[in-house]
PDB file of C-alpha atoms in Angstrom:
ATOM      1  CA  MET A   1     113.938  78.120 110.475  1.00 94.00           C
ATOM      2  CA  ARG A   2     113.008  79.277 107.041  1.00 96.00           C
ATOM      3  CA  ALA A   3     110.647  81.945 105.756  1.00 97.00           C
ATOM      4  CA  LYS A   4     109.416  82.549 102.237  1.00 98.00           C
ATOM      5  CA  VAL A   5     108.242  85.986 101.144  1.00 98.00           C
ATOM      6  CA  GLU A   6     106.325  86.542  97.914  1.00 98.00           C
ATOM      7  CA  VAL A   7     106.341  90.103  96.634  1.00 98.00           C
ATOM      8  CA  MET A   8     103.959  91.013  93.806  1.00 98.00           C
ATOM      9  CA  LEU A   9     103.040  94.310  92.201  1.00 97.00           C
ATOM     10  CA  LYS A  10      99.644  95.566  93.333  1.00 97.00           C
ATOM     11  CA  ASP A  11      96.764  95.220  90.910  1.00 94.00           C
ATOM     12  CA  GLY A  12      96.644  98.252  88.673  1.00 94.00           C
ATOM     13  CA  VAL A  13     100.379  98.845  88.797  1.00 97.00           C
ATOM     14  CA  LEU A  14     101.863  98.492  85.337  1.00 97.00           C
ATOM     15  CA  ASP A  15     104.058  95.397  84.978  1.00 97.00           C
ATOM     16  CA  PRO A  16     106.175  95.810  81.813  1.00 97.00           C
ATOM     17  CA  GLN A  17     108.248  92.749  82.637  1.00 96.00           C
ATOM     18  CA  GLY A  18     105.130  90.584  82.851  1.00 97.00           C
ATOM     19  CA  GLU A  19     103.820  92.053  79.592  1.00 97.00           C
ATOM     20  CA  ALA A  20     107.108  91.302  77.875  1.00 98.00           C
ATOM     21  CA  VAL A  21     106.902  87.682  79.027  1.00 98.00           C
ATOM     22  CA  CYS A  22     103.283  87.510  77.828  1.00 97.00           C
ATOM     23  CA  HIS A  23     104.216  88.737  74.355  1.00 97.00           C
ATOM     24  CA  ALA A  24     107.255  86.477  74.188  1.00 98.00           C
ATOM     25  CA  LEU A  25     105.127  83.427  75.018  1.00 97.00           C
ATOM     26  CA  GLY A  26     102.734  84.402  72.231  1.00 97.00           C
ATOM     27  CA  SER A  27     105.626  84.754  69.790  1.00 97.00           C
ATOM     28  CA  LEU A  28     106.822  81.263  70.732  1.00 97.00           C
ATOM     29  CA  GLY A  29     103.440  79.843  69.786  1.00 96.00           C
ATOM     30  CA  PHE A  30     101.914  79.505  73.244  1.00 96.00           C
ATOM     31  CA  ASP A  31      98.374  80.698  72.625  1.00 92.00           C
ATOM     32  CA  GLY A  32      95.879  81.354  75.337  1.00 92.00           C
ATOM     33  CA  VAL A  33      98.161  83.281  77.663  1.00 97.00           C
ATOM     34  CA  SER A  34      96.038  86.313  78.447  1.00 97.00           C
ATOM     35  CA  LYS A  35      98.013  87.939  81.224  1.00 97.00           C
ATOM     36  CA  VAL A  36     101.325  87.529  83.014  1.00 98.00           C
ATOM     37  CA  ARG A  37     102.417  89.153  86.272  1.00 97.00           C
ATOM     38  CA  GLN A  38     105.939  88.796  87.540  1.00 97.00           C
ATOM     39  CA  GLY A  39     107.075  89.131  91.124  1.00 98.00           C
ATOM     40  CA  LYS A  40     109.859  88.251  93.498  1.00 97.00           C
ATOM     41  CA  ILE A  41     110.342  85.378  95.860  1.00 98.00           C
ATOM     42  CA  ILE A  42     112.728  85.742  98.773  1.00 98.00           C
ATOM     43  CA  GLU A  43     113.772  82.748 100.863  1.00 98.00           C
ATOM     44  CA  LEU A  44     115.294  83.595 104.224  1.00 98.00           C
ATOM     45  CA  ASP A  45     117.229  81.281 106.557  1.00 97.00           C
ATOM     46  CA  LEU A  46     116.539  82.712 109.994  1.00 97.00           C
ATOM     47  CA  ALA A  47     117.655  82.091 113.561  1.00 96.00           C
ATOM     48  CA  ASP A  48     115.216  80.001 115.574  1.00 94.00           C
ATOM     49  CA  GLY A  49     112.773  82.159 117.459  1.00 93.00           C
ATOM     50  CA  THR A  50     112.375  84.738 114.706  1.00 94.00           C
ATOM     51  CA  THR A  51     108.682  85.605 114.531  1.00 95.00           C
ATOM     52  CA  LYS A  52     106.402  86.377 111.632  1.00 96.00           C
ATOM     53  CA  ASP A  53     106.288  89.945 112.952  1.00 96.00           C
ATOM     54  CA  ASP A  54     110.057  90.180 112.517  1.00 96.00           C
ATOM     55  CA  VAL A  55     109.727  89.044 108.922  1.00 97.00           C
ATOM     56  CA  ARG A  56     106.889  91.521 108.437  1.00 98.00           C
ATOM     57  CA  ALA A  57     109.192  94.289 109.657  1.00 97.00           C
ATOM     58  CA  MET A  58     111.837  93.165 107.139  1.00 98.00           C
ATOM     59  CA  CYS A  59     109.224  93.371 104.376  1.00 98.00           C
ATOM     60  CA  GLU A  60     108.059  96.843 105.407  1.00 98.00           C
ATOM     61  CA  LYS A  61     111.593  98.200 105.712  1.00 97.00           C
ATOM     62  CA  LEU A  62     113.418  96.528 102.862  1.00 97.00           C
ATOM     63  CA  LEU A  63     111.965  93.590 100.973  1.00 98.00           C
ATOM     64  CA  ALA A  64     108.838  95.211  99.533  1.00 98.00           C
ATOM     65  CA  ASN A  65     107.965  98.681  98.335  1.00 98.00           C
ATOM     66  CA  THR A  66     104.543  98.826  99.951  1.00 97.00           C
ATOM     67  CA  VAL A  67     103.474 101.782  97.813  1.00 98.00           C
ATOM     68  CA  ILE A  68     103.289  99.576  94.755  1.00 98.00           C
ATOM     69  CA  GLU A  69     103.823  96.038  96.036  1.00 98.00           C
ATOM     70  CA  THR A  70     102.057  93.554  98.260  1.00 98.00           C
ATOM     71  CA  TYR A  71     103.795  90.797 100.147  1.00 98.00           C
ATOM     72  CA  ARG A  72     102.861  87.444 101.606  1.00 98.00           C
ATOM     73  CA  ILE A  73     104.845  85.610 104.253  1.00 98.00           C
ATOM     74  CA  GLU A  74     105.085  81.842 104.703  1.00 97.00           C
ATOM     75  CA  ILE A  75     106.909  80.508 107.727  1.00 95.00           C
ATOM     76  CA  GLY A  76     108.464  77.065 107.948  1.00 84.00           C
TER      77      GLY A  76
ATOM     78  CA  MET B   1      92.646  79.174  84.799  1.00 94.00           C
ATOM     79  CA  ARG B   2      95.738  80.371  86.540  1.00 96.00           C
ATOM     80  CA  ALA B   3      99.217  78.950  86.949  1.00 97.00           C
ATOM     81  CA  LYS B   4     101.992  80.050  89.235  1.00 98.00           C
ATOM     82  CA  VAL B   5     105.619  79.327  88.422  1.00 98.00           C
ATOM     83  CA  GLU B   6     108.399  79.719  90.960  1.00 98.00           C
ATOM     84  CA  VAL B   7     111.886  80.016  89.522  1.00 98.00           C
ATOM     85  CA  MET B   8     114.857  79.759  91.880  1.00 98.00           C
ATOM     86  CA  LEU B   9     118.593  79.560  91.293  1.00 97.00           C
ATOM     87  CA  LYS B  10     119.938  76.045  91.780  1.00 97.00           C
ATOM     88  CA  ASP B  11     121.862  75.310  94.953  1.00 94.00           C
ATOM     89  CA  GLY B  12     125.482  76.168  94.430  1.00 94.00           C
ATOM     90  CA  VAL B  13     124.797  78.923  91.920  1.00 97.00           C
ATOM     91  CA  LEU B  14     125.998  82.259  93.273  1.00 97.00           C
ATOM     92  CA  ASP B  15     123.138  84.603  94.137  1.00 97.00           C
ATOM     93  CA  PRO B  16     124.589  88.128  94.506  1.00 97.00           C
ATOM     94  CA  GLN B  17     121.122  89.673  94.770  1.00 96.00           C
ATOM     95  CA  GLY B  18     120.249  87.423  97.697  1.00 97.00           C
ATOM     96  CA  GLU B  19     123.579  88.162  99.351  1.00 97.00           C
ATOM     97  CA  ALA B  20     122.996  91.896  98.970  1.00 98.00           C
ATOM     98  CA  VAL B  21     119.594  91.532 100.636  1.00 98.00           C
ATOM     99  CA  CYS B  22     121.187  89.475 103.426  1.00 97.00           C
ATOM    100  CA  HIS B  23     123.792  92.150 104.131  1.00 97.00           C
ATOM    101  CA  ALA B  24     121.236  94.942 103.924  1.00 98.00           C
ATOM    102  CA  LEU B  25     119.017  93.201 106.490  1.00 98.00           C
ATOM    103  CA  GLY B  26     122.019  92.899 108.804  1.00 97.00           C
ATOM    104  CA  SER B  27     122.819  96.599 108.366  1.00 97.00           C
ATOM    105  CA  LEU B  28     119.237  97.446 109.298  1.00 97.00           C
ATOM    106  CA  GLY B  29     119.627  95.595 112.574  1.00 96.00           C
ATOM    107  CA  PHE B  30     117.906  92.338 111.675  1.00 96.00           C
ATOM    108  CA  ASP B  31     120.208  89.793 113.250  1.00 92.00           C
ATOM    109  CA  GLY B  32     119.955  86.101 112.705  1.00 92.00           C
ATOM    110  CA  VAL B  33     119.494  86.179 108.935  1.00 97.00           C
ATOM    111  CA  SER B  34     122.040  83.622 107.835  1.00 97.00           C
ATOM    112  CA  LYS B  35     121.170  83.232 104.168  1.00 97.00           C
ATOM    113  CA  VAL B  36     118.901  84.781 101.561  1.00 98.00           C
ATOM    114  CA  ARG B  37     118.042  83.405  98.119  1.00 97.00           C
ATOM    115  CA  GLN B  38     116.020  85.435  95.671  1.00 97.00           C
ATOM    116  CA  GLY B  39     113.970  84.086  92.829  1.00 98.00           C
ATOM    117  CA  LYS B  40     111.149  84.932  90.462  1.00 97.00           C
ATOM    118  CA  ILE B  41     107.461  84.260  90.629  1.00 98.00           C
ATOM    119  CA  ILE B  42     105.434  84.286  87.433  1.00 98.00           C
ATOM    120  CA  GLU B  43     101.629  84.248  87.486  1.00 98.00           C
ATOM    121  CA  LEU B  44      99.979  83.264  84.221  1.00 98.00           C
ATOM    122  CA  ASP B  45      96.334  83.680  83.245  1.00 97.00           C
ATOM    123  CA  LEU B  46      95.726  80.835  80.820  1.00 97.00           C
ATOM    124  CA  ALA B  47      92.957  79.610  78.572  1.00 96.00           C
ATOM    125  CA  ASP B  48      90.926  76.766  80.045  1.00 94.00           C
ATOM    126  CA  GLY B  49      92.287  73.420  78.990  1.00 92.00           C
ATOM    127  CA  THR B  50      95.914  74.423  79.214  1.00 94.00           C
ATOM    128  CA  THR B  51      97.773  71.553  80.842  1.00 95.00           C
ATOM    129  CA  LYS B  52     100.658  71.429  83.272  1.00 96.00           C
ATOM    130  CA  ASP B  53     102.732  70.021  80.412  1.00 96.00           C
ATOM    131  CA  ASP B  54     102.044  73.200  78.423  1.00 96.00           C
ATOM    132  CA  VAL B  55     103.264  75.297  81.330  1.00 97.00           C
ATOM    133  CA  ARG B  56     106.292  73.021  81.677  1.00 98.00           C
ATOM    134  CA  ALA B  57     107.100  73.680  78.019  1.00 97.00           C
ATOM    135  CA  MET B  58     106.848  77.431  78.666  1.00 98.00           C
ATOM    136  CA  CYS B  59     109.295  77.062  81.540  1.00 98.00           C
ATOM    137  CA  GLU B  60     111.764  75.050  79.497  1.00 98.00           C
ATOM    138  CA  LYS B  61     111.619  77.401  76.523  1.00 97.00           C
ATOM    139  CA  LEU B  62     111.371  80.809  78.140  1.00 97.00           C
ATOM    140  CA  LEU B  63     110.557  81.231  81.812  1.00 98.00           C
ATOM    141  CA  ALA B  64     113.525  79.454  83.369  1.00 98.00           C
ATOM    142  CA  ASN B  65     117.149  79.013  82.429  1.00 98.00           C
ATOM    143  CA  THR B  66     117.382  75.344  83.313  1.00 97.00           C
ATOM    144  CA  VAL B  67     121.171  75.388  83.313  1.00 98.00           C
ATOM    145  CA  ILE B  68     121.219  77.437  86.503  1.00 98.00           C
ATOM    146  CA  GLU B  69     117.585  77.584  87.620  1.00 98.00           C
ATOM    147  CA  THR B  70     114.934  75.192  88.877  1.00 98.00           C
ATOM    148  CA  TYR B  71     111.216  75.789  88.522  1.00 98.00           C
ATOM    149  CA  ARG B  72     108.071  74.638  90.274  1.00 98.00           C
ATOM    150  CA  ILE B  73     104.599  74.823  88.776  1.00 98.00           C
ATOM    151  CA  GLU B  74     101.345  75.275  90.679  1.00 97.00           C
ATOM    152  CA  ILE B  75      98.106  75.026  88.768  1.00 95.00           C
ATOM    153  CA  GLY B  76      94.853  76.612  89.874  1.00 83.00           C
TER     154      GLY B  76
END
């Protein structure tokens, strides 16, 4: 089975990487980009029978820094 | 309007970051993780009227390195 985890910075946490992308898009002539936020996507190939709770534990322990990041899990 | 771009390494391109995560999960006692791939997620706040083609152009020019990466665009 496969799980997909999206990790994004929480609102209010400064995202210099996203700001850099935003400015770069402006410099390339793409107007109308008002804000960019960048995050991580982690695709996991898991043994059958792994539960969403297991993946949640992985997020809490390793994949996300829950002080500044939120995560979202998609199974299947 | 908002667009979400997912950028992943193409199959066959070495992903040392994903491998590091895979090993780290094993070290933490999470068995059954056979493979991990890590990618980027980019959320864009765009002016109304921006089309998917505009976002595709952003991907081709800046957001993705199409030699080694694939991208997927979600609008809305």
